[in-house]
Short mmCIF file of C-alpha atoms in Angstrom, two decimals:
data_model
loop_
_atom_site.label_atom_id
_atom_site.label_comp_id
_atom_site.label_asym_id
_atom_site.label_seq_id
_atom_site.Cartn_x
_atom_site.Cartn_y
_atom_site.Cartn_z
CA MET A 5 -8.69 115.15 134.25
CA HIS A 6 -11.41 116.80 132.19
CA ILE A 7 -11.74 115.88 128.52
CA GLU A 8 -13.46 117.87 125.83
CA HIS A 9 -13.50 116.76 122.22
CA GLN A 10 -10.41 118.68 121.12
CA SER A 11 -8.52 119.16 124.38
CA ALA A 12 -7.87 117.63 127.78
CA ARG A 13 -7.35 119.45 131.06
CA LEU A 14 -4.61 117.87 133.16
CA LEU A 15 -4.95 120.48 135.89
CA ASN A 16 -7.06 123.60 136.28
CA ASP A 17 -4.36 125.72 134.64
CA TYR A 18 -3.07 123.28 132.04
CA ASP A 19 -4.85 122.15 128.89
CA ILE A 20 -3.35 120.09 126.06
CA PRO A 21 -4.63 119.09 122.61
CA ARG A 22 -5.73 115.48 122.32
CA ILE A 23 -2.95 114.95 119.79
CA ILE A 24 0.56 115.81 120.99
CA VAL A 25 3.20 116.19 118.29
CA GLY A 26 6.09 113.80 118.91
CA ALA A 27 9.38 115.33 117.81
CA TRP A 28 11.60 112.25 118.29
CA GLN A 29 11.67 111.67 114.54
CA PHE A 30 13.82 114.78 114.19
CA SER A 31 16.52 113.21 116.34
CA ALA A 32 19.71 111.60 115.11
CA GLY A 33 19.07 107.95 114.31
CA HIS A 34 15.97 108.48 112.19
CA ASN A 35 16.27 108.69 108.44
CA VAL A 36 15.64 112.41 108.13
CA ASP A 37 18.02 115.04 106.80
CA PRO A 38 19.71 116.43 109.94
CA GLY A 39 20.70 119.53 108.00
CA ASP A 40 17.16 120.48 106.98
CA THR A 41 16.48 122.73 109.96
CA ASP A 42 14.25 125.09 108.03
CA GLY A 43 12.10 122.21 106.80
CA ALA A 44 11.76 120.85 110.32
CA LEU A 45 10.81 124.28 111.67
CA GLU A 46 8.20 124.69 108.94
CA THR A 47 6.71 121.33 109.88
CA LEU A 48 6.53 122.27 113.55
CA ALA A 49 4.89 125.59 112.66
CA ALA A 50 2.27 123.89 110.49
CA PHE A 51 1.20 121.63 113.35
CA ALA A 52 1.16 124.49 115.85
CA ASP A 53 -0.84 126.72 113.52
CA ALA A 54 -3.39 123.92 113.11
CA GLY A 55 -3.94 123.86 116.87
CA LEU A 56 -1.64 120.92 117.67
CA SER A 57 0.60 123.15 119.75
CA THR A 58 2.01 120.78 122.38
CA PHE A 59 5.26 119.04 121.44
CA ASP A 60 6.92 116.04 123.07
CA CYS A 61 10.69 115.60 123.24
CA ALA A 62 13.38 114.33 125.62
CA ASP A 63 16.82 115.18 126.88
CA ILE A 64 18.10 112.03 125.14
CA TYR A 65 16.65 112.79 121.68
CA THR A 66 19.81 114.13 120.11
CA GLY A 67 19.33 117.66 118.81
CA VAL A 68 15.57 117.85 119.42
CA GLU A 69 15.49 120.15 122.43
CA GLU A 70 17.79 122.52 120.53
CA LEU A 71 15.50 122.36 117.49
CA LEU A 72 12.44 123.13 119.58
CA GLY A 73 14.34 125.93 121.27
CA GLU A 74 15.00 127.50 117.89
CA PHE A 75 11.35 127.02 116.98
CA LEU A 76 10.20 128.75 120.18
CA ASN A 77 12.67 131.58 119.60
CA ARG A 78 11.53 132.20 116.03
CA ARG A 79 7.87 131.92 116.96
CA SER A 80 8.25 134.47 119.73
CA ARG A 81 9.49 136.94 117.10
CA ASP A 82 6.83 136.11 114.51
CA VAL A 83 3.97 138.59 114.70
CA ARG A 84 1.72 136.23 112.74
CA ALA A 85 2.06 133.55 115.44
CA LYS A 86 0.47 135.75 118.09
CA ASN A 87 -3.00 134.75 116.87
CA HIS A 88 -2.22 131.05 117.14
CA PRO A 89 -2.27 128.79 120.23
CA HIS A 90 0.50 129.06 122.80
CA VAL A 91 3.17 126.41 122.26
CA GLN A 92 3.91 123.97 125.08
CA VAL A 93 6.89 121.61 125.22
CA HIS A 94 6.97 118.37 127.20
CA THR A 95 10.45 116.99 127.74
CA LYS A 96 11.87 114.11 129.77
CA PHE A 97 14.49 113.49 132.40
CA VAL A 98 16.13 110.16 131.53
CA PRO A 99 19.25 109.65 133.64
CA ASP A 100 21.80 107.30 132.12
CA ARG A 101 21.64 103.71 133.27
CA ASP A 102 25.31 103.85 134.19
CA ALA A 103 24.63 106.94 136.31
CA LEU A 104 21.79 105.50 138.38
CA GLN A 105 24.04 103.98 141.03
CA ASN A 106 25.56 107.34 141.90
CA ILE A 107 22.84 109.74 140.87
CA SER A 108 22.74 112.98 142.83
CA LYS A 109 20.63 116.08 143.13
CA ALA A 110 23.42 118.01 141.40
CA TYR A 111 23.31 115.64 138.40
CA THR A 112 19.53 115.97 138.25
CA GLU A 113 19.67 119.76 138.34
CA ARG A 114 22.38 119.86 135.65
CA ILE A 115 20.20 117.93 133.23
CA ILE A 116 17.16 120.11 133.98
CA ASP A 117 19.24 123.26 133.59
CA ARG A 118 20.56 121.95 130.28
CA SER A 119 17.01 121.38 129.02
CA LEU A 120 16.09 124.91 130.05
CA GLN A 121 19.09 126.26 128.18
CA ARG A 122 18.47 124.19 125.05
CA LEU A 123 14.81 125.21 124.93
CA GLY A 124 15.49 128.82 125.87
CA LEU A 125 12.96 128.71 128.70
CA GLU A 126 12.86 129.85 132.31
CA GLN A 127 10.45 127.05 133.25
CA LEU A 128 9.80 123.63 131.70
CA ASP A 129 6.09 122.96 131.06
CA LEU A 130 6.22 119.25 131.87
CA VAL A 131 9.14 116.99 132.78
CA GLN A 132 8.53 113.26 132.44
CA PHE A 133 10.80 111.11 134.59
CA ALA A 134 12.14 107.72 133.48
CA TRP A 135 14.27 105.11 135.28
CA TRP A 136 15.94 102.27 133.41
CA ASP A 137 16.67 99.70 136.11
CA TYR A 138 14.51 98.98 139.16
CA THR A 139 17.26 96.85 140.71
CA VAL A 140 19.10 100.12 141.33
CA PRO A 141 17.47 102.11 144.15
CA GLY A 142 17.00 105.84 143.97
CA TYR A 143 14.02 106.53 141.74
CA VAL A 144 11.85 107.80 144.61
CA GLU A 145 14.60 110.08 145.93
CA THR A 146 15.25 111.36 142.41
CA ALA A 147 11.55 112.07 141.89
CA CYS A 148 11.66 114.08 145.12
CA TRP A 149 14.62 116.10 143.78
CA LEU A 150 12.55 116.88 140.70
CA ARG A 151 9.77 117.97 143.04
CA GLU A 152 12.24 120.35 144.74
CA LEU A 153 13.18 121.79 141.35
CA GLN A 154 9.48 122.21 140.65
CA LEU A 155 9.04 124.14 143.88
CA ALA A 156 12.06 126.25 142.90
CA GLY A 157 10.22 127.28 139.72
CA LYS A 158 12.28 125.40 137.14
CA ILE A 159 9.51 122.89 136.37
CA ARG A 160 5.80 123.60 136.03
CA HIS A 161 4.41 120.06 136.12
CA LEU A 162 5.83 116.58 136.73
CA GLY A 163 5.01 113.36 134.94
CA VAL A 164 6.59 109.95 134.56
CA THR A 165 7.15 107.59 131.66
CA ASN A 166 7.21 103.77 131.51
CA PHE A 167 6.83 103.20 135.26
CA ASP A 168 4.95 100.12 136.41
CA VAL A 169 2.25 100.31 139.06
CA PRO A 170 4.30 99.34 142.16
CA ARG A 171 7.04 101.93 141.47
CA LEU A 172 4.55 104.63 140.50
CA ARG A 173 2.73 103.96 143.76
CA GLU A 174 5.99 104.55 145.65
CA ILE A 175 6.60 107.87 143.91
CA VAL A 176 3.07 109.13 144.47
CA GLY A 177 3.32 107.99 148.08
CA ALA A 178 6.33 110.29 148.53
CA ASP A 179 4.06 113.32 147.90
CA VAL A 180 5.28 113.88 144.36
CA GLN A 181 2.35 115.24 142.36
CA VAL A 182 2.38 113.22 139.16
CA VAL A 183 -0.04 114.69 136.61
CA SER A 184 0.70 112.38 133.68
CA HIS A 185 2.17 109.06 132.68
CA GLN A 186 3.59 108.59 129.17
CA VAL A 187 3.20 104.97 128.19
CA GLN A 188 2.97 102.72 125.14
CA TYR A 189 -0.67 101.88 124.38
CA SER A 190 -2.13 100.55 121.15
CA LEU A 191 -4.27 97.86 119.60
CA LEU A 192 -1.13 95.72 119.69
CA ASP A 193 -0.32 96.56 123.30
CA HIS A 194 -2.98 96.73 126.02
CA ARG A 195 -0.56 96.38 128.94
CA PRO A 196 -1.72 99.66 130.55
CA GLU A 197 -5.03 97.90 131.22
CA HIS A 198 -3.29 95.43 133.55
CA GLY A 199 -3.63 97.66 136.60
CA LEU A 200 -2.16 101.00 135.49
CA VAL A 201 -5.35 102.52 134.10
CA GLU A 202 -7.23 101.86 137.34
CA PHE A 203 -4.39 103.18 139.51
CA CYS A 204 -4.17 106.35 137.42
CA ARG A 205 -7.94 106.80 137.63
CA GLU A 206 -7.77 106.63 141.42
CA ARG A 207 -4.92 109.17 141.53
CA ASP A 208 -6.22 111.43 138.72
CA ILE A 209 -3.13 110.81 136.58
CA SER A 210 -3.62 111.29 132.84
CA LEU A 211 -2.20 108.89 130.27
CA LEU A 212 -0.21 110.33 127.36
CA CYS A 213 0.14 107.47 124.91
CA TYR A 214 2.84 106.75 122.36
CA GLY A 215 2.99 103.92 119.85
CA THR A 216 -0.69 104.20 118.89
CA VAL A 217 0.17 103.48 115.23
CA ALA A 218 3.16 101.26 116.09
CA GLY A 219 5.67 103.36 114.21
CA GLY A 220 3.47 103.25 111.09
CA PHE A 221 2.76 99.52 111.08
CA LEU A 222 -0.88 100.24 111.93
CA SER A 223 -1.52 101.93 108.59
CA GLY A 224 -2.68 101.15 105.09
CA ARG A 225 0.94 100.88 103.99
CA TRP A 226 1.18 97.36 105.46
CA LEU A 227 -2.28 95.99 104.64
CA GLY A 228 -1.93 92.85 102.53
CA LYS A 229 1.85 93.08 102.48
CA SER A 230 4.33 90.32 103.22
CA GLU A 231 6.24 90.30 106.48
CA PRO A 232 9.42 92.39 106.13
CA SER A 233 12.50 90.25 105.71
CA LYS A 234 15.14 92.97 105.61
CA LYS A 235 16.51 94.99 108.49
CA LEU A 236 14.12 97.80 109.39
CA GLU A 237 15.27 101.37 108.96
CA ASN A 238 15.42 102.38 112.65
CA ARG A 239 15.13 101.07 116.20
CA SER A 240 11.59 102.40 116.53
CA LEU A 241 10.28 100.15 113.76
CA THR A 242 12.28 97.24 115.14
CA LYS A 243 10.64 97.78 118.52
CA TYR A 244 7.13 97.71 117.09
CA LYS A 245 7.83 94.70 114.91
CA LEU A 246 8.70 92.87 118.15
CA MET A 247 5.27 93.88 119.50
CA ILE A 248 3.66 92.40 116.38
CA ASP A 249 5.52 89.16 117.15
CA GLU A 250 4.17 89.28 120.72
CA PHE A 251 0.68 89.89 119.32
CA GLY A 252 0.74 86.56 117.52
CA GLY A 253 2.73 87.23 114.40
CA TRP A 254 2.14 88.63 110.95
CA GLU A 255 -1.04 86.70 110.16
CA ALA A 256 -2.83 87.96 113.28
CA PHE A 257 -1.52 91.45 112.55
CA GLN A 258 -2.99 91.31 109.03
CA GLU A 259 -6.38 90.29 110.46
CA LEU A 260 -6.26 93.33 112.73
CA LEU A 261 -5.34 95.58 109.80
CA GLN A 262 -8.31 94.24 107.82
CA SER A 263 -10.69 95.09 110.69
CA LEU A 264 -9.16 98.56 110.88
CA HIS A 265 -9.54 98.94 107.12
CA ASP A 266 -13.24 98.05 107.30
CA ILE A 267 -13.87 100.58 110.07
CA ALA A 268 -11.76 103.25 108.36
CA THR A 269 -13.74 102.80 105.13
CA LYS A 270 -16.99 103.13 107.08
CA HIS A 271 -15.86 106.50 108.48
CA SER A 272 -13.94 107.69 105.37
CA VAL A 273 -10.68 108.04 107.27
CA SER A 274 -7.33 106.23 107.32
CA ILE A 275 -6.39 103.08 109.20
CA ALA A 276 -3.91 105.09 111.29
CA THR A 277 -6.67 107.52 112.27
CA VAL A 278 -8.87 104.68 113.55
CA ALA A 279 -5.96 103.07 115.42
CA THR A 280 -5.14 106.28 117.29
CA ARG A 281 -8.76 107.22 117.88
CA TYR A 282 -9.31 103.83 119.51
CA VAL A 283 -6.68 104.66 122.13
CA LEU A 284 -8.08 108.15 122.66
CA GLN A 285 -11.43 106.62 123.59
CA MET A 286 -9.93 104.42 126.30
CA PRO A 287 -10.34 105.42 129.98
CA GLN A 288 -7.79 107.86 131.47
CA VAL A 289 -6.26 108.67 128.08
CA ALA A 290 -5.82 112.41 127.72
CA ALA A 291 -3.78 112.48 124.52
CA ALA A 292 -1.93 110.42 121.95
CA ILE A 293 1.61 111.31 120.90
CA VAL A 294 1.94 111.10 117.13
CA GLY A 295 5.30 111.47 115.43
CA ALA A 296 5.75 114.14 112.77
CA ARG A 297 8.67 114.32 110.39
CA SER A 298 6.58 116.21 107.81
CA THR A 299 3.07 117.59 107.31
CA LYS A 300 2.07 114.49 105.35
CA HIS A 301 -0.03 113.12 108.19
CA LEU A 302 -1.28 116.43 109.64
CA GLN A 303 -4.78 115.92 108.28
CA ASP A 304 -4.87 112.42 109.77
CA SER A 305 -4.12 113.93 113.17
CA LEU A 306 -6.91 116.47 112.81
CA ASN A 307 -9.28 113.72 111.64
CA THR A 308 -8.39 111.69 114.73
CA ILE A 309 -9.64 114.47 116.98
CA SER A 310 -12.95 114.85 115.15
CA LEU A 311 -13.65 111.12 114.65
CA GLU A 312 -15.90 109.24 117.08
CA LEU A 313 -15.85 105.44 116.94
CA ASP A 314 -19.17 103.82 117.86
CA GLU A 315 -19.67 100.92 120.25
CA SER A 316 -19.64 98.33 117.47
CA ASP A 317 -16.28 99.64 116.21
CA ILE A 318 -14.71 99.49 119.66
CA SER A 319 -16.16 96.06 120.43
CA ARG A 320 -14.90 94.59 117.17
CA LEU A 321 -11.38 95.87 117.75
CA ARG A 322 -11.24 94.88 121.41
CA GLU A 323 -12.62 91.39 120.90
CA PHE A 324 -9.83 90.62 118.46
CA SER A 325 -6.90 92.54 119.92
CA VAL A 326 -7.14 92.37 123.73
CA PRO A 327 -6.68 88.56 124.04
CA ARG A 328 -3.54 88.78 121.88
CA SER A 329 -1.87 91.62 123.73
CA ALA A 330 1.30 91.01 125.72
CA GLU A 331 0.88 90.11 129.37
CA GLY A 332 2.36 91.92 132.34
CA ASP A 333 2.76 95.53 133.44
CA VAL A 334 3.83 98.37 131.19
CA TYR A 335 7.41 98.20 129.90
CA ALA A 336 7.98 94.84 131.60
CA LEU A 337 9.15 93.10 128.43
CA GLU A 338 11.55 95.93 127.72
CA ARG A 339 13.12 95.55 131.18
CA GLU A 340 13.79 91.82 130.95
CA PRO A 341 17.59 91.32 131.01
CA ASP A 342 19.02 90.01 127.75
CA SER A 343 15.60 90.01 126.04
CA THR A 344 15.18 90.94 122.38
CA HIS A 345 13.14 93.95 123.52
CA ALA A 346 15.94 95.17 125.78
CA SER A 347 18.67 94.48 123.24
CA ILE A 348 17.69 97.43 121.04
CA MET A 349 17.73 100.00 123.86
CA ARG A 350 20.38 102.70 124.24
CA TYR A 351 20.79 103.42 127.91
CA ASN A 352 23.45 106.12 128.18
CA LEU A 353 22.57 108.96 125.84
CA ASN A 354 22.95 111.70 128.45
CA ARG A 355 26.57 110.88 129.25
CA LYS A 356 28.16 113.31 126.80
CA ASP A 357 26.92 116.52 128.44
CA ALA A 358 25.90 115.44 131.93
CA ASN A 359 29.21 115.66 133.77
#
């Protein structure tokens, strides 16, 4: 992986911006107007025109691949877009938990073909593979099927998401070329540093990081505010509130926000910008995935790319946050049976169209 200030090179023929636009907020389940397609397309165009032209989605984000497909179709017909960066789409292959026991190559190919159809593409730029339950065998074989589909030309590059080190080692050992690993990484969650970063450095696997602003908790909106007592508006916020609890609770979180505020004021940027920039300056991190439901935070994303935190900034944030981070490998808490982290997951979102 080669990193310049505004872009990262995953392979010799594949560069990405250091901020990837996360499109999950356009999916059903978030409090956006599902009928405002034109508004969503305008938002996507604004980010692409600003140079943030790589978008992240998944087969299980209801309606998002179709939305991005429409965006790609319109952009291909827009003469004005020819002078802007080429758009890249990263999607995921997330087989249903209930399907893992009997997963087949045919099932795998159906999902990939469906993503191609939804996006209107002949080849997927990057497919990121997830597996819900390690007690069910088959993830290595399935990764090899994806490799076969890559060799057949349906997939350009392969990545994974939320795999721990032992299982990622198995997949890489099966001669599957993994170029990236999408993983949660933030000032609240340093679990990638518990072995994954070093493994990825040895194998030249780039980290694409989500959750850098914890669904918006790591922002000025929450500085000095009381702990929320009402039900949060979506599962994403609920997930990150659980990480705040793991971090040591609301008081510790407020101390972190105050440190972020001090550093943000020093650099004349937002708290969210500092939080994401911190992750971008960690080893093996190629890009951060930042959600976008509107252009409201576009400038923050651009500021994140241009900002450079100094050693004193990084030291201050690490000295406070690292000791409070959850223990264990990546996504371990979320895999614990009957845990509060696992209770908010939806495991079978591909079922409707997979058969």
